[in-house]
Short mmCIF file of C-alpha atoms in Angstrom, two decimals:
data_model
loop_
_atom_site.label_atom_id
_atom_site.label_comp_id
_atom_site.label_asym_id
_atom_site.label_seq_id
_atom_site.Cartn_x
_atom_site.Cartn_y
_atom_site.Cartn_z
CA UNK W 1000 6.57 -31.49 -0.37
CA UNK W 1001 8.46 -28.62 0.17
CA UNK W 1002 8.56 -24.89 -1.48
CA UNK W 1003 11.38 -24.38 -2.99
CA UNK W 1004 14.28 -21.62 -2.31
CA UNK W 1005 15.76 -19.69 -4.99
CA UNK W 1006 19.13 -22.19 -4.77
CA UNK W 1007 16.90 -25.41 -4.78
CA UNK W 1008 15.24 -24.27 -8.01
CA UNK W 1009 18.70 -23.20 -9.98
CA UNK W 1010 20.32 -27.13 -8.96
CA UNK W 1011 16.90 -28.62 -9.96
CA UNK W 1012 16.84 -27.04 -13.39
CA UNK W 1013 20.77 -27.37 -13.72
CA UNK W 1014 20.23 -31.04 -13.26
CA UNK W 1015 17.04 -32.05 -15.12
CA UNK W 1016 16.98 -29.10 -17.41
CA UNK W 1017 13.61 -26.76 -18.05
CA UNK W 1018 11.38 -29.29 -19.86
CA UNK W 1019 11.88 -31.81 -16.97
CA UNK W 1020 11.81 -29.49 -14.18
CA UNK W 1021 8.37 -28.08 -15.84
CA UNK W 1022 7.44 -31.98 -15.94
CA UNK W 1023 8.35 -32.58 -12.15
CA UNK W 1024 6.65 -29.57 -11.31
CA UNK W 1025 3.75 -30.67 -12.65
CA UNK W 1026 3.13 -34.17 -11.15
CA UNK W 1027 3.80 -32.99 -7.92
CA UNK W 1028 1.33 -30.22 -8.44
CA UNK W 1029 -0.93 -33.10 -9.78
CA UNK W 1030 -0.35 -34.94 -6.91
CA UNK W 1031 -1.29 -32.51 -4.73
CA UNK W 1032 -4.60 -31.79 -6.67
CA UNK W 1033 -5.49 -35.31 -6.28
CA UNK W 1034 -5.58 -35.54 -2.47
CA UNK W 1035 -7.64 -32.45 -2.75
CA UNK W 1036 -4.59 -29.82 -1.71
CA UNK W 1037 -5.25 -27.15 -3.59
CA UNK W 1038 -3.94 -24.39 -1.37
CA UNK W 1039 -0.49 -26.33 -1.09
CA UNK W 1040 0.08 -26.74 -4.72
CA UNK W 1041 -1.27 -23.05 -5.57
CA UNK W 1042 1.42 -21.96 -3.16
CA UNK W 1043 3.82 -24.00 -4.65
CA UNK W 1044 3.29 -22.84 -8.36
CA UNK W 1045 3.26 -19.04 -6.49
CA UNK W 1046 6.36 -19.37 -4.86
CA UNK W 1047 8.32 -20.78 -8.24
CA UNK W 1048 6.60 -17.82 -10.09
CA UNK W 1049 7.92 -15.68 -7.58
CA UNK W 1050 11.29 -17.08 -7.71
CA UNK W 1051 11.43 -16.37 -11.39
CA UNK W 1052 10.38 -12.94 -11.23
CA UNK W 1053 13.05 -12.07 -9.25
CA UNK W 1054 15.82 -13.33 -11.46
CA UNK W 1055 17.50 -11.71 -14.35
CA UNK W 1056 17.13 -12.83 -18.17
CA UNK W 1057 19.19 -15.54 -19.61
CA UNK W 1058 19.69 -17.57 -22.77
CA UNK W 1059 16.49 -19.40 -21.94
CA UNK W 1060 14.38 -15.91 -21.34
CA UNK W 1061 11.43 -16.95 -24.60
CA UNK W 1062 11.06 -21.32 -22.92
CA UNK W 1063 11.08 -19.49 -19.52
CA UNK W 1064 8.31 -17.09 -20.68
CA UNK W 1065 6.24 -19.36 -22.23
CA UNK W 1066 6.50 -22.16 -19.00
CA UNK W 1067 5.80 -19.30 -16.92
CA UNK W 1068 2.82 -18.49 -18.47
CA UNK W 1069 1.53 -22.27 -18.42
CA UNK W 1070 2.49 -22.17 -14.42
CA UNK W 1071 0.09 -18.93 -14.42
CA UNK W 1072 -2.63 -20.43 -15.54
CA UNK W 1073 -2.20 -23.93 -14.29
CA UNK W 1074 -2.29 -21.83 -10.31
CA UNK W 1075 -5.34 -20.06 -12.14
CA UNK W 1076 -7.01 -23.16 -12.57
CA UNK W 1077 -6.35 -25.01 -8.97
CA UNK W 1078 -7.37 -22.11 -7.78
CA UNK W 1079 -10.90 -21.97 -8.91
CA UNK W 1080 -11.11 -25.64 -8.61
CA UNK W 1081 -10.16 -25.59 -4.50
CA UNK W 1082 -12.45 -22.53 -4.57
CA UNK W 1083 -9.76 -20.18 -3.46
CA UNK W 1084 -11.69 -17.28 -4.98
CA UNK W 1085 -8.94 -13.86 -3.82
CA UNK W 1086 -6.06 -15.72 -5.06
CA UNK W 1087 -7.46 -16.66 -8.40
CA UNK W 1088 -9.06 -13.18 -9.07
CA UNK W 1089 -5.47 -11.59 -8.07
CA UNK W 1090 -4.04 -13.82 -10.33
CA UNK W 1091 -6.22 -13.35 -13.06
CA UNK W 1092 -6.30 -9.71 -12.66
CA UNK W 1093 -2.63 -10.04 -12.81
CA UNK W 1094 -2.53 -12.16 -15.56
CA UNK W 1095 -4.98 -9.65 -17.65
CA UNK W 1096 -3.06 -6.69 -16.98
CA UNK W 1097 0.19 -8.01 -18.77
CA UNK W 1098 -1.74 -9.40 -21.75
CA UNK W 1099 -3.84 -6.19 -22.45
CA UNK W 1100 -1.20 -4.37 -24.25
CA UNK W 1101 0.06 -7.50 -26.47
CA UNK W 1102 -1.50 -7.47 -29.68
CA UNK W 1103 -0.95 -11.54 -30.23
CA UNK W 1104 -3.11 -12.03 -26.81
CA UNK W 1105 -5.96 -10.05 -27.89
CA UNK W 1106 -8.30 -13.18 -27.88
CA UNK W 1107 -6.79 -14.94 -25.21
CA UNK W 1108 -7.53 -11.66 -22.72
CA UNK W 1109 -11.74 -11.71 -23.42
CA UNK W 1110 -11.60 -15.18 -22.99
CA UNK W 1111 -9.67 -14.82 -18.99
CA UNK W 1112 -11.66 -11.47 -19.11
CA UNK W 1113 -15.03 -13.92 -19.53
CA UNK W 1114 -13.28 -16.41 -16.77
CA UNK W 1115 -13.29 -13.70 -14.77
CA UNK W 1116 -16.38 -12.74 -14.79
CA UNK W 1117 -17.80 -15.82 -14.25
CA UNK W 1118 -15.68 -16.33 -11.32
CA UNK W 1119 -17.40 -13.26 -9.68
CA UNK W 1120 -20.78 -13.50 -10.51
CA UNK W 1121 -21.24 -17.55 -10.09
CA UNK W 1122 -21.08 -19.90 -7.09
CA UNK W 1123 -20.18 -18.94 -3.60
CA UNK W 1124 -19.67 -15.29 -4.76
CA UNK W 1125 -23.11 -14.94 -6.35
CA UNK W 1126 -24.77 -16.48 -3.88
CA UNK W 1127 -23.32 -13.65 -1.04
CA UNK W 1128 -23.66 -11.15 -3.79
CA UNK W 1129 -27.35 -11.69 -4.03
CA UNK W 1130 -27.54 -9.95 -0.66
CA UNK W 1131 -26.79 -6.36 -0.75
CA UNK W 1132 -23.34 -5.15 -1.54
CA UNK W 1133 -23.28 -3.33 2.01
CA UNK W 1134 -24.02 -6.19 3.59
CA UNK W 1135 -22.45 -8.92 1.81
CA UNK W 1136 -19.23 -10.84 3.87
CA UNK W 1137 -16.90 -10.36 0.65
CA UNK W 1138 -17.63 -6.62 0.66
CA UNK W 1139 -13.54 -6.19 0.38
CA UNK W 1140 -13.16 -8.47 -1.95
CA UNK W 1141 -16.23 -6.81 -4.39
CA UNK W 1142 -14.58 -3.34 -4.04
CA UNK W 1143 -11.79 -4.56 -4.51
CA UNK W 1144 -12.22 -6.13 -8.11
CA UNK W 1145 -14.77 -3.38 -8.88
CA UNK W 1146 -12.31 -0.47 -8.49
CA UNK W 1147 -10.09 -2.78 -10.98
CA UNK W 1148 -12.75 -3.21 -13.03
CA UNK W 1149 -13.47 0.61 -13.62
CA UNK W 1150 -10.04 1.57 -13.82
CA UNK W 1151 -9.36 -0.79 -16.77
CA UNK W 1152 -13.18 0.61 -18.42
CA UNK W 1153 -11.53 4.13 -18.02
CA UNK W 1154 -8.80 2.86 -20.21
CA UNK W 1155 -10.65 1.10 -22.94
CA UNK W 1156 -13.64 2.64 -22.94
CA UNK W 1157 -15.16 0.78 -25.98
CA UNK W 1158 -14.25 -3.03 -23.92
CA UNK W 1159 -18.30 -5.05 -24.30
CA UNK W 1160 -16.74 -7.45 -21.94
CA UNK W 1161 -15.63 -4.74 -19.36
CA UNK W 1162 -19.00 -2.34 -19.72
CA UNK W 1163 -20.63 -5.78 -18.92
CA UNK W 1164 -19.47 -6.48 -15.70
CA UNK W 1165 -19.69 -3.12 -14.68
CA UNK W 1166 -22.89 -3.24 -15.40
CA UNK W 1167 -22.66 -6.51 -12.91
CA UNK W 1168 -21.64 -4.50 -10.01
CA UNK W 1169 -24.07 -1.92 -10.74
CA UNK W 1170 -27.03 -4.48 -10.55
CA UNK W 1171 -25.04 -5.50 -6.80
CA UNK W 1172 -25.28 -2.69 -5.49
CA UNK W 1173 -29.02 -1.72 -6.40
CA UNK W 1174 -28.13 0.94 -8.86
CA UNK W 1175 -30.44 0.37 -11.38
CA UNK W 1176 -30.56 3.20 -13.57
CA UNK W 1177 -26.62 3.00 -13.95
CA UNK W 1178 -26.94 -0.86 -14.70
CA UNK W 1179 -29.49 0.40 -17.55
CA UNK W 1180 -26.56 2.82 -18.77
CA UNK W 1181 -24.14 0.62 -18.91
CA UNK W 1182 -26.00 -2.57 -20.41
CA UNK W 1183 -27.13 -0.26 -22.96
CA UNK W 1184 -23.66 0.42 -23.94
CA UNK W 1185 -23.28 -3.18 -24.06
CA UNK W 1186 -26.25 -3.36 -26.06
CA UNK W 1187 -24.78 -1.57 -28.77
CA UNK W 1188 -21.06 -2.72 -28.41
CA UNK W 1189 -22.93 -6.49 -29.15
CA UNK W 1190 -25.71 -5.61 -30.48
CA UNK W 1191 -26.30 -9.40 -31.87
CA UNK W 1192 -25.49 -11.20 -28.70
CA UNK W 1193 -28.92 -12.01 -26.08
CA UNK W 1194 -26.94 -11.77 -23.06
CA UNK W 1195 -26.72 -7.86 -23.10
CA UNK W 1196 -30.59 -7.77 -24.10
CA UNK W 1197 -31.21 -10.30 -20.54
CA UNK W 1198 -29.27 -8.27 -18.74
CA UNK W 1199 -31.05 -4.89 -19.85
CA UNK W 1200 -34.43 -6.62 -19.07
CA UNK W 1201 -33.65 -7.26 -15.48
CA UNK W 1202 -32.16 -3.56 -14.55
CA UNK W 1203 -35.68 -2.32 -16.50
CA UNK W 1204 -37.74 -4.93 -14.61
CA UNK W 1205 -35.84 -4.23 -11.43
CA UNK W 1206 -36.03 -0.41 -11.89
CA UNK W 1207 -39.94 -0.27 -12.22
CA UNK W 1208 -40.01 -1.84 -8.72
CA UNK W 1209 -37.99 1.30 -7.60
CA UNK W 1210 -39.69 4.00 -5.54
CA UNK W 1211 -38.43 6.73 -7.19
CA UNK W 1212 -39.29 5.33 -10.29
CA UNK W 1213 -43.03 7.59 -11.34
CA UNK W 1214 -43.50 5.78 -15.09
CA UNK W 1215 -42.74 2.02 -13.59
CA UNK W 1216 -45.44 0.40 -16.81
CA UNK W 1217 -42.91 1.94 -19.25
CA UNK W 1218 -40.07 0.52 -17.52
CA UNK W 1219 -42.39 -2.75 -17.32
CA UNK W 1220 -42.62 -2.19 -21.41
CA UNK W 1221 -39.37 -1.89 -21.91
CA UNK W 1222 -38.37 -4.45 -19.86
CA UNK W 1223 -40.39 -6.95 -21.71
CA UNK W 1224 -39.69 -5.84 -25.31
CA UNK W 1225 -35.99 -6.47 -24.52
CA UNK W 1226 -37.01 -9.82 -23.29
CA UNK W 1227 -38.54 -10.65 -26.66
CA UNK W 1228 -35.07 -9.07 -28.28
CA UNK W 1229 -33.17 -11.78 -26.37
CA UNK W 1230 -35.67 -15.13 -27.10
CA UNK W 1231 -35.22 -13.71 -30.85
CA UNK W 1232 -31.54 -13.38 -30.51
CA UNK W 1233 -31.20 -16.81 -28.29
CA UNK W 1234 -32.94 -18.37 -31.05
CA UNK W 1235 -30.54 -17.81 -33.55
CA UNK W 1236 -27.43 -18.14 -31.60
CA UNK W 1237 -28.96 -21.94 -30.42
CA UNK W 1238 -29.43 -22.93 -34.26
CA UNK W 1239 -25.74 -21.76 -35.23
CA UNK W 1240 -25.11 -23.90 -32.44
CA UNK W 1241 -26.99 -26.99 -33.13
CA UNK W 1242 -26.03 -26.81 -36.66
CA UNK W 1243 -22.13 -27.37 -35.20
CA UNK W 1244 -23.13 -29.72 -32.32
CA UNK W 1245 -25.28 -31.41 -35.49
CA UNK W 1246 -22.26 -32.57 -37.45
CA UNK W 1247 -21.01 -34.62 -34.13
CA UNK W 1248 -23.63 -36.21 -32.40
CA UNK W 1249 -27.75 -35.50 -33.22
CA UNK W 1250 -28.62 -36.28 -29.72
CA UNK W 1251 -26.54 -34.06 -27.96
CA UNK W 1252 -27.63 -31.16 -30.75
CA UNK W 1253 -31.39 -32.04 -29.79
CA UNK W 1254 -30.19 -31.60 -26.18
CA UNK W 1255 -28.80 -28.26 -25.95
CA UNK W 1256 -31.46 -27.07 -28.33
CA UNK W 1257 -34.08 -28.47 -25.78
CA UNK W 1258 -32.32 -26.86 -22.73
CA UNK W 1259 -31.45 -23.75 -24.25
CA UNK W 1260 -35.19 -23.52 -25.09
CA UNK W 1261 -36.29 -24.33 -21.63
CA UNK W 1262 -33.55 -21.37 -20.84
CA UNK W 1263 -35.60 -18.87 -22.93
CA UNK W 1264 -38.89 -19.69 -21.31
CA UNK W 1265 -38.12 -19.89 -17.87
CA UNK W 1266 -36.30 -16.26 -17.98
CA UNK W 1267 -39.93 -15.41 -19.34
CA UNK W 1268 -41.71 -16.64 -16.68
CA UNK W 1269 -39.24 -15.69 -13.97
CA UNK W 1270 -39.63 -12.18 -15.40
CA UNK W 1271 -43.75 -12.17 -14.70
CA UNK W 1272 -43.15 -13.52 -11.35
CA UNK W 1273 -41.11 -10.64 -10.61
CA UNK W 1274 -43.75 -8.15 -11.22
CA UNK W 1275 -46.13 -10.43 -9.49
CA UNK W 1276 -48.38 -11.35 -12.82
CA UNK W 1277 -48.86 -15.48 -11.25
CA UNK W 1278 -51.09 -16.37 -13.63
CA UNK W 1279 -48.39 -15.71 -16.51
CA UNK W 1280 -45.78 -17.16 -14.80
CA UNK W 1281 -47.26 -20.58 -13.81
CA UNK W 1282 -48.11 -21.98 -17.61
CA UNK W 1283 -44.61 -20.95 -18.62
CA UNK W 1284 -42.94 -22.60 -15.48
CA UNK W 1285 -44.84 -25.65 -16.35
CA UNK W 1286 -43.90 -25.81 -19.60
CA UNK W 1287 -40.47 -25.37 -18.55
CA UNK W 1288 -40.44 -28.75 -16.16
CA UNK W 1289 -42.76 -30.57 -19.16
CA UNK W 1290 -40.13 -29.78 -21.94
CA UNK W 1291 -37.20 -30.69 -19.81
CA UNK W 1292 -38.81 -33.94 -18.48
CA UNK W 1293 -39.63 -35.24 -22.34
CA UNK W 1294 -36.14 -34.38 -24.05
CA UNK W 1295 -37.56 -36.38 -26.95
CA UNK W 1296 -40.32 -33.70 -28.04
CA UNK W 1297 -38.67 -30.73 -28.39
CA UNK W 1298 -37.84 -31.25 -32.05
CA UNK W 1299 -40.99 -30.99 -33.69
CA UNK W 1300 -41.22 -27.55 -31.56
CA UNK W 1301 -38.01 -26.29 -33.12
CA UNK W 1302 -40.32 -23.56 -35.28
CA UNK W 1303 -42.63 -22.09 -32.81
CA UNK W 1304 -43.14 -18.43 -31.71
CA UNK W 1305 -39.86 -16.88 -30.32
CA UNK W 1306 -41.85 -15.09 -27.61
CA UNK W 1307 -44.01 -17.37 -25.88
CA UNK W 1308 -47.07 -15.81 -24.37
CA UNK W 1309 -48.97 -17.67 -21.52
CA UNK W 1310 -52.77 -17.20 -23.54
CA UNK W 1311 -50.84 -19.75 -25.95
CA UNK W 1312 -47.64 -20.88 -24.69
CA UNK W 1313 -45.68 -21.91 -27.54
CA UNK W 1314 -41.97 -22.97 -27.26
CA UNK W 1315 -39.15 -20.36 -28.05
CA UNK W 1316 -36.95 -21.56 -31.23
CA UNK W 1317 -33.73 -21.72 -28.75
CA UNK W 1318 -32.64 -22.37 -25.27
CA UNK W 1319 -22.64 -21.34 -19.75
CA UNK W 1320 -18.56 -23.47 -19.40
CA UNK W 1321 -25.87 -21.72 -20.40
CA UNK W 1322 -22.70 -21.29 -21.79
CA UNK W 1323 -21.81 -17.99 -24.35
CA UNK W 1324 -23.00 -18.67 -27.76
CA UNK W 1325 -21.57 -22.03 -28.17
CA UNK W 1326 -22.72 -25.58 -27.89
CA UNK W 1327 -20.44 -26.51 -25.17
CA UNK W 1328 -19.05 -23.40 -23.52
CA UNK W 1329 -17.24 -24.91 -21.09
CA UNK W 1330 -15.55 -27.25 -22.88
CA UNK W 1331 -14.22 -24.87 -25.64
CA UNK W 1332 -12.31 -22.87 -22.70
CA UNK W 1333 -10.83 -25.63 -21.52
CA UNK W 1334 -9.57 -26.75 -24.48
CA UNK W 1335 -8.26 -23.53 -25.27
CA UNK W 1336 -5.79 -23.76 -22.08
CA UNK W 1337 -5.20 -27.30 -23.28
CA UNK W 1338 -6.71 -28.75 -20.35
CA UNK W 1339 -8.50 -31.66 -22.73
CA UNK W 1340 -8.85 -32.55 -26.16
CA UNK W 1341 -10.94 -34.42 -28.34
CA UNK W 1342 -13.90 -36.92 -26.87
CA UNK W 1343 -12.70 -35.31 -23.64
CA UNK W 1344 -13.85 -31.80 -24.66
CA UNK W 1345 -17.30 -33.61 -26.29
CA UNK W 1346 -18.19 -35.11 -22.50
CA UNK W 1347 -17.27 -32.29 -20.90
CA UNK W 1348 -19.75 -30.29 -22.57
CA UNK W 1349 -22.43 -32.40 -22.43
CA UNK W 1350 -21.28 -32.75 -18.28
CA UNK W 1351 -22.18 -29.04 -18.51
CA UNK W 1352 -25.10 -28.89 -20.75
CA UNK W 1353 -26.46 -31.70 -17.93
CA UNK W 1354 -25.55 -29.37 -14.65
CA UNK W 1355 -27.64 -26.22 -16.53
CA UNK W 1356 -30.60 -28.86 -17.03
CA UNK W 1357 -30.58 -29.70 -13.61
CA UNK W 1358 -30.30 -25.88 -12.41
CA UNK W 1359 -33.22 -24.29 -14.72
CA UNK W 1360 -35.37 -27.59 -13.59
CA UNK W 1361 -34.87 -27.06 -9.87
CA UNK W 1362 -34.96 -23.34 -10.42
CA UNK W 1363 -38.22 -23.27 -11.89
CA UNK W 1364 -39.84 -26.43 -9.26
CA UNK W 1365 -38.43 -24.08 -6.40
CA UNK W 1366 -40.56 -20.65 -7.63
CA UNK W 1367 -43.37 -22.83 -8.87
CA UNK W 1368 -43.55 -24.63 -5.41
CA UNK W 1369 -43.32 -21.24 -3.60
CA UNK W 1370 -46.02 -19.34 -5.84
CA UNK W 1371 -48.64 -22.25 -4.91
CA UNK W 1372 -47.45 -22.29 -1.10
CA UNK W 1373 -48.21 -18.49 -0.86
CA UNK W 1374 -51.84 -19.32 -2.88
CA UNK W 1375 -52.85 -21.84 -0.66
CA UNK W 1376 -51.78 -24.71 -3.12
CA UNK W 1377 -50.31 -27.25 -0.52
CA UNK W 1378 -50.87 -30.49 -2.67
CA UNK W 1379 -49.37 -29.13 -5.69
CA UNK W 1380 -46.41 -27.60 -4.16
CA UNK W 1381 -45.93 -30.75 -1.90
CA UNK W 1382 -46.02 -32.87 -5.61
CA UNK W 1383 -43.79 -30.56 -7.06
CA UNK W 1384 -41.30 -30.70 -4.33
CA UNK W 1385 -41.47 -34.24 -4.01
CA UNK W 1386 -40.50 -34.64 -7.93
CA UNK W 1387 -38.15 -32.47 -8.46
CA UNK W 1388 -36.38 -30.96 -5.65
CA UNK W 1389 -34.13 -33.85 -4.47
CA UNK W 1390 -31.33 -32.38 -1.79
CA UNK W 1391 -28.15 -34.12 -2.17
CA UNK W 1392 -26.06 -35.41 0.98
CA UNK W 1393 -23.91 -32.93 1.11
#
């Protein structure tokens, strides 16, 4: 395979014409892909792009446009498969830039403004990003894409999406009372959505532990009465859902409602392990592994309390691509950039809805297992271990 030169691409396109040089293009890209060479096709689809910047518009300016846009977010999309995390965030904040001033892109921008979010705050980058900023071995690459991020708040001051992640970097950096600020905002751009009210319970939770915080139980307070406005909120966004996810397949409905409620409660009982109240926390991380482990139950629970309390725990009424406010998150962005269609969409999201079963269920065995270690529990947390936290290979 070989890049190709600005004279290469002009005889290739003279001689098969756009559609079929877009075609060739494409299976060799998907060829590399295949063999698992994502840096080699992501350079291939950059150095075309590049190409076609350079040159001056023709006859064919609108097809050109529009397959230079697909190549965009095809490189997009190897890239954050091969895990090449600059190059797609540089693309993407490319790629955003251009589209924020067309009106007729307005809803694809939040949705590559919600790709790149999750780009930056999951996987490898979230897991050096849980150290501090100062510390972390992306620092660069953090600055980097918060400075963007700012800049493009300072120009559309009223963006949910944009106060949201800056809200993000504020939590990275241990600035808690500017992550309050700024998920507030949030707050009150979406004031029906849960994920702002999460959010604003961590930075309160995270604040009381602060030294120079002097009223840390009304921090704790608010904290938890912003918890209780996201189970009440999840709850209604997870039976929208299921009422959509209903109408194709009653198992897979009965499934996202189950994890979505096992979502609700472990957040709950991760939040009274932070501020070291055990003896909350362990009911509601056992109910967590119980209602995950017996799918099967969860329906005659559908109606209990929103806000579970550990003196009685009942279920929360609700549970990514843990998934926005959708049944299959994932699935829905994909098909947006025509990636799949149909059943494909339908497996995908239950692929997905299966990987954030698998996360809360290990999340929750991993702090339960820990809390009984430091208590003196060997036996349990050796039984807990043993059941749930299976290592793969890799």
């Amino acid at each position: 395979m070989f890049l190709p030169t600005r004279r290469s691409c002009v005889s290739c396109i003279c001689a098969a014409g756009l559609k079929g040089y877009f075609d060739f293009l494409c299976s060799g890209v998907e060829l590399l892909r295949r063999q698992c060479r994502h840096e080699e096709a992501v350079a291939l689809l950059e150095a075309v792009l590049s190409n076609w910047r350079q040159k001056r518009p023709d006859g064919n300016d609108a097809q050109k446009r529009q397959i230079k846009e697909e190549l965009e977010v095809l490189s997009i999309s190897l890239s954050v498969e091969g895990r090449l995390s600059r190059t797609a965030l540089a693309s993407l904040r490319h790629l955003l830039q251009r589209r924020a001033s067309i009106s007729r892109h307005r809803g694809s921008w939040r949705s590559l403004l919600e790709v790149y979010g999750r780009l930056l705050f999951t996987g490898r980058l979230a897991q050096q990003a849980s150290k501090a900023l100062a510390v972390a071995r992306e620092k660069d690459l953090f600055l980097e894409n918060r400075s963007w991020t700012i800049r493009q708040l300072l120009q559309r001051p009223h963006s949910d999406a944009l106060t949201l992640i800056v809200g993000h970097f504020c939590m990275l950096s241990s600035r808690w009372r500017f992550a309050v600020a700024e998920y507030t905002r949030t707050h009150c751009l979406r004031p029906r959505e849960p994920l702002p009210c999460l959010c604003l319970a961590v930075a309160y939770l995270c604040l009381s532990t602060s030294n120079k915080t002097q009223n840390k139980h009304d921090m704790v307070l608010r904290g938890f009465a912003m918890l209780g406005r996201y189970s009440q909120l999840r709850r209604e966004t997870q039976e929208d859902a299921a009422d959509i996810c209903q109408q194709k397949n009653a198992s897979y409905a009965l499934e996202v409602q189950t994890v979505r409620m096992a979502e609700t409660l472990y957040n709950l009982a991760r939040a009274y392990h932070h501020v070291n109240l055990l003896h909350l926390a362990v009911p509601l991380y056992l109910r967590c592994l119980d209602l995950l482990d017996k799918t099967g139950d969860t329906s005659s629970e559908a109606h209990g309390n929103s806000f579970p309390f550990p003196q009685k725990p009942w279920l929360p009424s609700q549970g990514e691509n843990g998934h926005d406010n959708s049944c299959a998150g994932i699935a829905a962005s994909k098909a947006k950039a025509g990636s799949i269609t149909g059943s494909g969409a339908e497996r995908s999201g239950e692929a997905a809805i299966q990987l954030d079963k698998a996360q809360i269920q290990k999340c929750a065995a991993l702090n339960l297992m820990s809390i009984w270690r430091s208590q003196g529990g060997l036996a349990q947390a050796r039984a807990v271990a043993s059941r749930y936290l299976v290592w793969d290979a890799e």
